[in-house]
Structure formats: C-alpha cells, structure tokens
Coordinates of C-alpha atoms and ligand atoms in Angstrom, one line a residue:
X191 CA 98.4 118.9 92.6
X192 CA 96.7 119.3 95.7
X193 CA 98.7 118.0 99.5
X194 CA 96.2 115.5 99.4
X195 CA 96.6 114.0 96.4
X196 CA 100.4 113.8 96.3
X197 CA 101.4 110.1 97.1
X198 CA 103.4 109.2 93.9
X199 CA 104.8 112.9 93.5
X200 CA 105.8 112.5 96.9
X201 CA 107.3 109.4 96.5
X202 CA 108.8 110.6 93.8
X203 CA 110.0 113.7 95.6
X204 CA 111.8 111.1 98.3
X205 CA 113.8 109.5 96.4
X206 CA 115.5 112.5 94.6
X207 CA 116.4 113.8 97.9
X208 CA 118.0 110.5 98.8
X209 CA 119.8 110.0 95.5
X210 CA 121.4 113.2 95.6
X211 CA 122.2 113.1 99.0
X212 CA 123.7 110.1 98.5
X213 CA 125.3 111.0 94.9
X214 CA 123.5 108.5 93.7
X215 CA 124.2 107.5 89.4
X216 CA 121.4 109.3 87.1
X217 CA 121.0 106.1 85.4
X218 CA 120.1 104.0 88.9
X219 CA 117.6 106.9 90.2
X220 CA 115.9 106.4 86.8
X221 CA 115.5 103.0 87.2
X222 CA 114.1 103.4 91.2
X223 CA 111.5 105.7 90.0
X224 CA 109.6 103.5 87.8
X225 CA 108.1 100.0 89.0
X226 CA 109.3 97.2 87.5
X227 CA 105.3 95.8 86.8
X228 CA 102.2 97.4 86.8
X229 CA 99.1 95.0 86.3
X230 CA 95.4 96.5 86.4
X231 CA 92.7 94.0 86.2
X232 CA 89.1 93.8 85.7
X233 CA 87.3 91.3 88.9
X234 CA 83.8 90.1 87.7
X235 CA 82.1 88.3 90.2
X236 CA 78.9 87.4 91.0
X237 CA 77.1 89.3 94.2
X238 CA 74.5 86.8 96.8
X239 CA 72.1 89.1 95.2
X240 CA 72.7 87.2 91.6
X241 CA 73.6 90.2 89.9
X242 CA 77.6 90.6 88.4
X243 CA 79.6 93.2 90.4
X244 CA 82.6 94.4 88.5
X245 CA 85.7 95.5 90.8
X246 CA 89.5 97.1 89.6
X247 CA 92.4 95.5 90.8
X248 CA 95.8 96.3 90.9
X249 CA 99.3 95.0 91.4
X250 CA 102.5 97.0 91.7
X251 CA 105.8 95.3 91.5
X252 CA 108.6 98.2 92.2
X253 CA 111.9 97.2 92.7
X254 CA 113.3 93.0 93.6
X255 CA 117.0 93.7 93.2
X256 CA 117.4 92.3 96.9
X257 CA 114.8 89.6 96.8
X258 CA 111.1 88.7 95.7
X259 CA 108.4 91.6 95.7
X260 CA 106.4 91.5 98.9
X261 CA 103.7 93.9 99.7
X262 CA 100.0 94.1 101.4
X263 CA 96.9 93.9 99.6
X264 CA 94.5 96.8 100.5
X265 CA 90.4 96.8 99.7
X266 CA 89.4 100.5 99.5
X267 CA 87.5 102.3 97.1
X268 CA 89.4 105.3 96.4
X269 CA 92.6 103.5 95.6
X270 CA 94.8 104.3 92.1
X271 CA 97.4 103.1 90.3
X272 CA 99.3 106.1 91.5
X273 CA 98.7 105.3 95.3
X274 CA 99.3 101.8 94.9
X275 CA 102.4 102.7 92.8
X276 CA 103.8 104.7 95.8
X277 CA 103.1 102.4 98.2
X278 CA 105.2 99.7 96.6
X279 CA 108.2 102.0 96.3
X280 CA 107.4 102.4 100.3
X281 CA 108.1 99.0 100.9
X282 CA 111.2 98.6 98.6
X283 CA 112.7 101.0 101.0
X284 CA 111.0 99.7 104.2
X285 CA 112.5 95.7 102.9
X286 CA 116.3 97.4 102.6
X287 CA 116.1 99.5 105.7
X288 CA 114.7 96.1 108.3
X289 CA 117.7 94.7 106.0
X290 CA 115.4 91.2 104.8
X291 CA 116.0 90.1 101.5
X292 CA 112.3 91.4 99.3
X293 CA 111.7 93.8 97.1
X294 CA 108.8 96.2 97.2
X295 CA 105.2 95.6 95.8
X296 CA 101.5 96.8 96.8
X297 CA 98.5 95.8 95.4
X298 CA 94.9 96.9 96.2
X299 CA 91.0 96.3 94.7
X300 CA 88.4 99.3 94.7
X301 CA 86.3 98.0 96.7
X302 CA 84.3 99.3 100.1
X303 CA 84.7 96.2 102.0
X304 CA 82.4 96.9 104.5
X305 CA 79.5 96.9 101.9
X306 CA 80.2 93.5 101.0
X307 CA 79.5 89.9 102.9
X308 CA 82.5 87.7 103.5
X309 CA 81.0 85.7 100.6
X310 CA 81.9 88.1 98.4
X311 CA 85.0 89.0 99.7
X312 CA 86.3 86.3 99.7
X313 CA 85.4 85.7 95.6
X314 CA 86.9 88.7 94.7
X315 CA 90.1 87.7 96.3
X316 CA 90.4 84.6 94.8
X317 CA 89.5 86.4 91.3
X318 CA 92.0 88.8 91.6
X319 CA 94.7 86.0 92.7
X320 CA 93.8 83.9 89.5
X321 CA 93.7 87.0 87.3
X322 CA 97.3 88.4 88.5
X323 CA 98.7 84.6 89.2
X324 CA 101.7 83.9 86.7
X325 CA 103.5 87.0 88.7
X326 CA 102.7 85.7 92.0
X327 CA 104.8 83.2 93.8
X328 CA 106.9 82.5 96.7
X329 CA 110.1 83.6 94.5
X330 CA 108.7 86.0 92.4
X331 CA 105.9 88.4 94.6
X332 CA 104.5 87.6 98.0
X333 CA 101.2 89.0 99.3
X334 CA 100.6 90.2 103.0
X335 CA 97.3 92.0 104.4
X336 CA 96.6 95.5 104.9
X337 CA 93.5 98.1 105.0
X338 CA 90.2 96.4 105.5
X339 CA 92.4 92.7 104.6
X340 CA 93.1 89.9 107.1
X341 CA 94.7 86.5 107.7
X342 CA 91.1 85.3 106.3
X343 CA 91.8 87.1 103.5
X344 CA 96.1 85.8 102.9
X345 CA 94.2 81.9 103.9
X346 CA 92.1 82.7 100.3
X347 CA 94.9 84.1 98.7
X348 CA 97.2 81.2 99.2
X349 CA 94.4 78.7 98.8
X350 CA 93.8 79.8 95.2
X351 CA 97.9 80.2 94.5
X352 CA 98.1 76.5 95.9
X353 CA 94.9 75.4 93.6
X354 CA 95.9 76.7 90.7
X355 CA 99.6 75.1 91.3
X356 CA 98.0 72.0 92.0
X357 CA 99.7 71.5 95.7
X358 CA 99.6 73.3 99.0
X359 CA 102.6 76.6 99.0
X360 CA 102.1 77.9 102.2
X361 CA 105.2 80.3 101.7
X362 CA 103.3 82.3 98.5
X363 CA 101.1 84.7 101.2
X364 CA 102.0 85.9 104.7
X365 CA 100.3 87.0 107.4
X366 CA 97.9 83.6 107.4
X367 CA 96.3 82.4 110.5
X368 CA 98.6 80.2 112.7
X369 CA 97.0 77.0 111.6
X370 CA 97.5 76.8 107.9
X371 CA 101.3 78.4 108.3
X372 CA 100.9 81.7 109.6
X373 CA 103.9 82.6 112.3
X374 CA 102.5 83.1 115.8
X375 CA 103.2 87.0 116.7
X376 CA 102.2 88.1 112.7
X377 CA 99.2 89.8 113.4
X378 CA 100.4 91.6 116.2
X379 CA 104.2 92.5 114.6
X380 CA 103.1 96.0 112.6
X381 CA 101.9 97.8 116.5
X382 CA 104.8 95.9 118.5
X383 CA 107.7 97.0 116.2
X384 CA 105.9 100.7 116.5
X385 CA 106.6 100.9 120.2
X386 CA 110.1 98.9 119.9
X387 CA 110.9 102.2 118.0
X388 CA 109.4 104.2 120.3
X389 CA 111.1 102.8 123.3
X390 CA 114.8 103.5 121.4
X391 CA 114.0 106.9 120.4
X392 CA 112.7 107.9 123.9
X393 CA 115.9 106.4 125.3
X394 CA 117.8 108.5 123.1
X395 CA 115.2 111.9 123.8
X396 CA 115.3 111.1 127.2
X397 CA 111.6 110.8 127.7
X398 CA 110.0 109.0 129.7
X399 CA 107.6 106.3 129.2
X400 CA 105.7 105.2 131.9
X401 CA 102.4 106.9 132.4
X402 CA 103.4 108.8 129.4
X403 CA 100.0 109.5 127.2
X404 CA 99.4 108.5 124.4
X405 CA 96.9 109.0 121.1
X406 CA 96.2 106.7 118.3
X407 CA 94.7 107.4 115.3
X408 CA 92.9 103.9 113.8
X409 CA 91.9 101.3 115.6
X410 CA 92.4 98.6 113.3
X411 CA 95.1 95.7 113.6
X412 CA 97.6 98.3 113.5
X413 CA 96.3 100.6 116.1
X414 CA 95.1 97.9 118.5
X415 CA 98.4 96.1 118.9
X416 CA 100.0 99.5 119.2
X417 CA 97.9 99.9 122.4
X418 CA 98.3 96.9 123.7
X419 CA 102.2 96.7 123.8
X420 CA 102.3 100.6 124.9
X421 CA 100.3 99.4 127.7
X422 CA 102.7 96.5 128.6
X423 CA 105.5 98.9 129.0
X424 CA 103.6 101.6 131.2
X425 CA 102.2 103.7 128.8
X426 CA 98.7 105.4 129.2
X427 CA 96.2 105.4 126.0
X428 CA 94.1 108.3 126.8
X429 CA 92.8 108.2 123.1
X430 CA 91.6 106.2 120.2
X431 CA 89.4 106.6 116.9
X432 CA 88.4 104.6 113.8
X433 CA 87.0 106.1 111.1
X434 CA 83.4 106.7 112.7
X435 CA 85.1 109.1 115.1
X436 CA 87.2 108.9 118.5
X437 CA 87.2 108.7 122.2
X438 CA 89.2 110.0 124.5
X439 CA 89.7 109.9 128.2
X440 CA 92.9 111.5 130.1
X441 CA 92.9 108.5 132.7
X442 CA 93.7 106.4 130.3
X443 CA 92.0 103.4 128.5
X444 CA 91.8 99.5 128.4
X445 CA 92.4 98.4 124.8
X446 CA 90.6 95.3 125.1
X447 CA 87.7 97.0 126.3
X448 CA 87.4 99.4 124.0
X449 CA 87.6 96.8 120.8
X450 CA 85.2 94.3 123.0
X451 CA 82.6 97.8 122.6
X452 CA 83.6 98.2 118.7
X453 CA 82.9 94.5 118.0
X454 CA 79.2 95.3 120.0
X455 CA 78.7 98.4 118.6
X456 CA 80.7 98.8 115.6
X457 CA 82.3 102.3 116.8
X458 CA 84.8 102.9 119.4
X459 CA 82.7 105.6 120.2
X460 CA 80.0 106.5 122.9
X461 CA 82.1 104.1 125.1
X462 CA 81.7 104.8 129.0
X463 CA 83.6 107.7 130.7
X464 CA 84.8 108.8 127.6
X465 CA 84.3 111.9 125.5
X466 CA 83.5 111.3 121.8
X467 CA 85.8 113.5 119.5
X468 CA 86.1 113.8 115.9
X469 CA 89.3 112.6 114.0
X470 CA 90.5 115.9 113.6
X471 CA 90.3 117.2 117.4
X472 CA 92.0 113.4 118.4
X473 CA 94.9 114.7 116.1
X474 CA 95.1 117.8 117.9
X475 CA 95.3 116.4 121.5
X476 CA 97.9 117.2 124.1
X477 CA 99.8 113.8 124.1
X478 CA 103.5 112.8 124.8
X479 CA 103.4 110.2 121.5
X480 CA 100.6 110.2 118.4
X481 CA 100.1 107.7 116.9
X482 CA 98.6 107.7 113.1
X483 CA 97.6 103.9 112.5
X484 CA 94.8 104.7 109.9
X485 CA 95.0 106.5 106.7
X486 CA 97.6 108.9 104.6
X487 CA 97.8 112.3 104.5
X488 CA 96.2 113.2 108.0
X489 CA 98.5 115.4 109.4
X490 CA 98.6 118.2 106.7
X491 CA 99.9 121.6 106.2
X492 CA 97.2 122.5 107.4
X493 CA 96.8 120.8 111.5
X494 CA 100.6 120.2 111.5
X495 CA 100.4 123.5 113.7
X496 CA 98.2 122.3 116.3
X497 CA 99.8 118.8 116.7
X498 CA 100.8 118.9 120.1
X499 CA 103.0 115.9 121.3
X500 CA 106.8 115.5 121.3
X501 CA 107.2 112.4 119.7
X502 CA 105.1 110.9 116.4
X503 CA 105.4 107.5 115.3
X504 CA 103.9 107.0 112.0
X505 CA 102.3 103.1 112.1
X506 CA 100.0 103.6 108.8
X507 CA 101.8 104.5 105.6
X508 CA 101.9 108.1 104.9
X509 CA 100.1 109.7 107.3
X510 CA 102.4 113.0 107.4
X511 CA 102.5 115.3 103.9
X512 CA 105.7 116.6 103.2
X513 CA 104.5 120.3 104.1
X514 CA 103.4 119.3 107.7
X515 CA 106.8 117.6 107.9
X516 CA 108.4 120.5 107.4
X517 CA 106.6 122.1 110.5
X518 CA 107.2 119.2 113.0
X519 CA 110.8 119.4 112.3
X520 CA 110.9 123.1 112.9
X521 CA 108.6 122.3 115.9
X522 CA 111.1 120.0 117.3
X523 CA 108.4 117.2 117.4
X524 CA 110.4 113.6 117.0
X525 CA 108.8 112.0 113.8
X526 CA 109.2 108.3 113.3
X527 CA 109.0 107.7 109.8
X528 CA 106.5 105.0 108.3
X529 CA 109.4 103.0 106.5
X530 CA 111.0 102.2 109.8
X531 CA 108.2 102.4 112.6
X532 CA 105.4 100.2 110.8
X533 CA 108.3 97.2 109.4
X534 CA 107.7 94.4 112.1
X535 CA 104.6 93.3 110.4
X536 CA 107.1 93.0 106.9
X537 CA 109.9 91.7 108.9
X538 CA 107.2 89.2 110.8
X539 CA 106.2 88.6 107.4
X540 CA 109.7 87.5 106.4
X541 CA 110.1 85.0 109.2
X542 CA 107.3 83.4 108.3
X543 CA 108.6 83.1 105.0
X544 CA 111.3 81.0 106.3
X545 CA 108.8 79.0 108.8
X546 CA 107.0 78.1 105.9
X547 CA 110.0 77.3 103.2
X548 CA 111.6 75.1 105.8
X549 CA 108.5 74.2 107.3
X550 CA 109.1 74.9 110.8
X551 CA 107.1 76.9 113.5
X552 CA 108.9 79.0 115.6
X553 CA 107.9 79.8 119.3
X554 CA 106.0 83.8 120.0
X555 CA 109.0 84.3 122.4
X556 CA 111.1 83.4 120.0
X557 CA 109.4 85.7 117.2
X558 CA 109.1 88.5 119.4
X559 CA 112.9 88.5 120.2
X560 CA 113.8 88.5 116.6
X561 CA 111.8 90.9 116.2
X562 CA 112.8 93.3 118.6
X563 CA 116.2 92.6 118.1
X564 CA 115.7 93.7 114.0
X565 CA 113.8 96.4 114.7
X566 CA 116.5 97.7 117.3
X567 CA 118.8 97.6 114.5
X568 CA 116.8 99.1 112.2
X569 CA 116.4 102.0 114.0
X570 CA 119.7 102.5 115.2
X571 CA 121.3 102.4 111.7
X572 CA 118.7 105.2 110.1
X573 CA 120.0 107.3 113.8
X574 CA 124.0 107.1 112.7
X575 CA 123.1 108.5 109.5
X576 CA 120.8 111.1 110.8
X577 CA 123.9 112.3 113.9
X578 CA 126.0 111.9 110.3
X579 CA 123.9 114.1 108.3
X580 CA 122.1 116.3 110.6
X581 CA 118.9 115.2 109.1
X582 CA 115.8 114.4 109.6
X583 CA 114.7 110.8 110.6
X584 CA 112.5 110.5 107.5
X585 CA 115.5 111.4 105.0
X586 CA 117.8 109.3 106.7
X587 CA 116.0 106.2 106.6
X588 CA 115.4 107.0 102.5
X589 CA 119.0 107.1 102.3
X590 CA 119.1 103.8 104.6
X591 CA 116.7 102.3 102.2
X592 CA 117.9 103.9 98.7
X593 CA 121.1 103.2 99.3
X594 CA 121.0 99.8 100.1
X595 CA 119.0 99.3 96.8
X596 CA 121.2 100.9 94.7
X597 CA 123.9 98.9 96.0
X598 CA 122.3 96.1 95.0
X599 CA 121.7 97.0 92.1
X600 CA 124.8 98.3 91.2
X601 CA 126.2 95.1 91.9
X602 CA 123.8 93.1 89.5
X603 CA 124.7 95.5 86.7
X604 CA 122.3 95.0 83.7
X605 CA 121.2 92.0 81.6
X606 CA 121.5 91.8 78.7
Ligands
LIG963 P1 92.8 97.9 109.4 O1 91.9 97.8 108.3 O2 92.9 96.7 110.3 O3 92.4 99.2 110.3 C1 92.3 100.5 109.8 C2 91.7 101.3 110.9 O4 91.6 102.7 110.5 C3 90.2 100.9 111.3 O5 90.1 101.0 112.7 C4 89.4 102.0 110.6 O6 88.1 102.2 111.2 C5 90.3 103.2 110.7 N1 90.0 104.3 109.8 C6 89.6 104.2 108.5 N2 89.4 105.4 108.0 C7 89.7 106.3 109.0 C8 89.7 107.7 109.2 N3 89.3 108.5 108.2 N4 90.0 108.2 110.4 C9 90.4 107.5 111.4 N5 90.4 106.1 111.4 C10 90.1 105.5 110.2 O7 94.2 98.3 108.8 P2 95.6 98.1 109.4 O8 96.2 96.8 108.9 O9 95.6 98.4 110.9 O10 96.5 99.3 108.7 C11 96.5 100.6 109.2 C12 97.6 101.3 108.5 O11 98.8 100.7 108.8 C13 97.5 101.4 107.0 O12 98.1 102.7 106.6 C14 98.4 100.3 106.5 O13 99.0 100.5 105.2 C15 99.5 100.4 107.6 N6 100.3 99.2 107.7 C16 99.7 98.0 108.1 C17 100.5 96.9 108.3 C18 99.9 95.6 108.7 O14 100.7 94.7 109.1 N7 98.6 95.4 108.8 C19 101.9 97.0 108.1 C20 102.4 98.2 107.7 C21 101.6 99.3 107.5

C-alpha cells in the first residue's frame, strides 16, 4: 500500500501501538478496530440542467461507548469507505481526549463541490440526510461540517432531520449558523483551539511567539481562523495557500485581506507584494510554526526532510504519514497531533449541543473561555503522559484517547 494511500492501515496501525502500550484486553482492541456502522448510499438527484446526477454517500459510525456519534460531513470526490472509516475512529479518539461525552463518526459524498451550484448542493444534502436518517439523531449520531461543507450546509441537514420528524431539533446538527441554533464562536473554534495549543506547547518549549512566523497550509475555515487568532497574539503569517497554490511574504500578511482577494479572485494567489509558490515549496518554508489546515498526507516521507520549522500543529486531519513522523521526531520538530490541535470545533460543537438541548445561547466570551480552558486541559493531560512515557505527542494523545474508551467500555461490559 502506498504512504498515500494508508489512512485506515494507519489508523489501524495507531491503535495497536496504544493498546499495547497501554496493555490494553485483545478482546477490547478487536472491538475498537471495527466501526460499529457502516452505511453506503446511492444520492439520485436531479441537476438545474434536468438530467439525474447519481452521487455515493457514506456514513461511518465507530465507537459511542461515551456518548452519541458525532462527526463532520465532507463533499470530495476521491473519498472511500476506508478514508471515511478512519476518520471516524479519529474522532472517537479526538471526543475522549477534549473529555465531551460522543463517540466517533464521519461521513462524506463523492462529490467535487465546486462543480455544482448551491441548488444542487443543497439537494444532495438533504438526499443523503433522508437516505441515512433512522441512524441520525441528537442521541444516536450528530453531524458537523468539514471539507468543502458549511453552516449552510448543517442548516439543510437539520432542516430535513426536523421535516422528516415532523418538528424543529435544532440539537441533531452542529455547526449551524447563529440564527437557527448555531453557538456564536463555532465557526471559528477548529483555528482558535489550534493556537490555544500552540500557545501551551511554546510555553513549555520556551519559544517565543510574538513576531514569530508562521505558514499555513489551506485557507479554508480552518486555516483562516488559524490566522486570525495567531495574529491576535503577535504572531506573523508570512504564508498561506489553498489548493490553486500559495503566497508568501516574509513581512507578514493581513488575513482578511488576503480572503477579501480569494472571494474576488477565487485564489489566494497573485495577491500584492507577494510571491506565488506552489503547495509543495509553502511546505518547505523557513517558519517557526506550520500549519497544515487542508488535506492528509502532505507531509510525506518524502518532504518530511525539508520541513523547516520547530513547531507543527496539525489543524486538518492527517496531514503527517507515519514515515515523515518518524523524521520530525528524530528532527526534533514539536508535532501537535490532529486529535488534540484541531478539537475546538468538536468541543464548540459539543456546547452547542447543550445550547440547543436546553435551548439557551451562550455569550462568544463566554464560548471562548470554555473553550480555551478545555483545550488547556486537553493538552496538558496528553503532556503528563508523554513526560510519563517518553513519547511522542501523537502516541500519547492515542493512549489519552484509547484509553479513555476502553475504560468505558470496559465498564459497560457486553449485552447480551
Ligand atoms: P474548507 O473546505 O473550509 O477549506 C479547505 C481549504 O483547503 C481550502 O482553502 C482549499 O482550497 C484548501 N485545499 C484543498 N486542497 C488543497 C491542496 N491540495 N493544497 C492546499 N490547500 C488545499 O475545510 P476546513 O473545514 O477548513 O477543513 C480543513 C481541514 O481541517 C480538513 O482536514 C478537516 O477535516 C479538518 N478539520 C476541520 C474542522 C472544522 O471545524 N471545519 C474540524 C476538525 C478538523
């Protein structure tokens, strides 16, 4: 299998290391390595054009020993069952290491979204939501956006749930806009509780981080709130791509500038005073933090080499193969692990959850303190098992996140 092409055997791979690290029972790892649900559907709609377009869809429940499944809903054409499959283990672990009380899922449609109008978009959604609905549900599995999906998108998906049920459940999708139940400081949580890790782990690597620079991969919801709060604390973004290509300019950038040119233009690119760069040479840039916020397996065995920055926080889900981590760490470079640095949009996603089933709004300070103050923890109990076990960040938040599982499991014990 090529490094590319690894997600699920990676996945896999993970939570061996965990179990026997952590002497996990046979019987228990067995159980974690297999999703609970897998549901592959068949979207027929019909296209403004008048002819029927036929998309896959897919839903992944993994694990929901500590609560309902919750997971993102991507639209890209190159997705599998396997990817999905491993991407819903992801957030099993990424639930029990932010310590809220979900499961794991991820679901996804082949579909370029950009080739599509809104129109369109928006019927697949709502076909797919019917098609998968009886396993849906504010107790049972709770969607949440990711690639190329948006609070437009969770608005659809909650709007069908709530049609089909016959009454308005604003808690069975997350990530909404504000005005229909969404929690002020969602769309924003993902890049925020990046740099709230980043700030504890260059406390404890004694880096500094004003003017520090910094590079970000993706310039999507992800990336751009990722700019925007390492600019509020003094950091310098001297680079930024989406998938057309990247820009980069060592005095720094203004993040709402540069999207202002994408939404123009459509590219970050050719944007004043700025040198255009390909996604490979950003990678490659002298930095003090990089930030992946895009795709998976972009730093490889092959460019782990040239990566030249001390610290790595990885915002998108498994942007780092397992051989290129193996090169950081002997490189020294501090990696940040997906399951810990991209949960504030799942632990956001959570407290809306609780807005909506006691129907409440809480206050942006008042979500950006909890967050800051989960994410803290978060990070500061995958760092006492990493000074325990002399690992790696990555392999101490698996054991954060298997563990708890397990334990959970454990204590259910099995029915019948
Ligand atoms: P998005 O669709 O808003 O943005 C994706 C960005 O990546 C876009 O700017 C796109 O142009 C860019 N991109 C696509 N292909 C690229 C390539 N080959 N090279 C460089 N850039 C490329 O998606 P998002 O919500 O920002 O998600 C980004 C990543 O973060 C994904 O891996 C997602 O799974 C992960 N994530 C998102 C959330 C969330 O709350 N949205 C939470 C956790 C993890």
């Amino acid at each position: 299998m090529s490094e590319e092409h690894s997600g699920l055997s990676v996945s896999l791979s993970q939570l061996k290391l965990a179990a026997k690290k952590l002497g996990l029972d046979y019987g228990i790892q067995k159980m974690l390595s297999q999703p609970k649900r897998s549901i592959s559907v068949s979207i027929d709609i019909r296209l403004d054009n008048g002819s029927v377009g036929v998309f896959n869809g897919i839903r992944v429940q993994h694990w929901d020993a500590r609560g309902p499944f919750k997971g993102g809903i991507r639209f890209y054409q190159d997705i599998t069952v396997d990817e999905v499959t491993a991407l819903a283990m992801l957030m099993t672990w990424k639930c029990a290491i932010a310590d809220i009380p979900f499961g794991g899922a991820k679901g996804g449609v082949c579909v370029n979204a950009k080739k599509l109008s809104k129109h369109e978009l928006e019927r697949i959604t709502r076909r797919y939501v019917s098609l998968i609905f009886e396993y849906l549900g504010p107790q049972r599995d709770i969607p949440a956006p990711d690639l190329y999906t948006d609070a437009q998108t969770m608005a659809w998906v909650m709007d069908t749930y709530s049609q089909l049920k016959g009454y308005r459940i604003p808690e069975s999708a997350t990530g909404k806009p504000v005005e229909i139940g969404g929690s002020w400081g969602r769309t924003e949580a993902t890049g925020r509780g990046v740099i709230h890790c980043i700030k504890q782990a260059a406390e404890n690597n004694g880096l500094r981080l004003k003017n520090a620079s910094v590079v970000i991969q993706g310039f999507g919801n992800v990336g751009y709130h990722a700019a925007i709060a390492a600019n509020e604390i003094g950091c310098k973004i001297v680079a930024v791509s989406d998938s057309t290509g990247g820009i980069y300019c060592p005095d720094g950038l203004n993040p709402m500038n540069v999207l202002a040119h994408k939404e123009e233009t459509m590219t970050v690119q050719n944007y004043k005073g700025c040198k255009n760069l390909t996604n490979e040479e950003l990678l490659e840039i002298k930095c003090d933090i990089l930030i992946p916020a895009a795709l998976e397996n972009q730093i490889t065995g092959k460019n782990a080499d040239k990566i030249n920055t001390h610290m790595i926080a990885e915002a998108a889900n498994g942007p780092t193969t397992p051989e290129a981590d193996k090169i950081l760490f002997e490189k020294e470079i501090c990696l940040i692990p997906d399951i810990l640095a991209n949960s504030g949009g799942v632990t956001v996603s959570y407290f809306e959850w609780v807005q909506n089933l006691t129907r409440e709004q809480w206050p942006l300070e008042l979500v950006n303190q909890k967050l800051e103050t989960k994410m803290t923890k978060a990070f500061n109990d995958v760092e006492a098992i990493v000074a325990k076990e002399e690992s790696d960040m990555r392999t101490g938040a698996l054991m954060l996140g298997v563990g708890r599982v397990a334990k959970a499991i454990k204590t259910l014990g099995l029915w019948p």
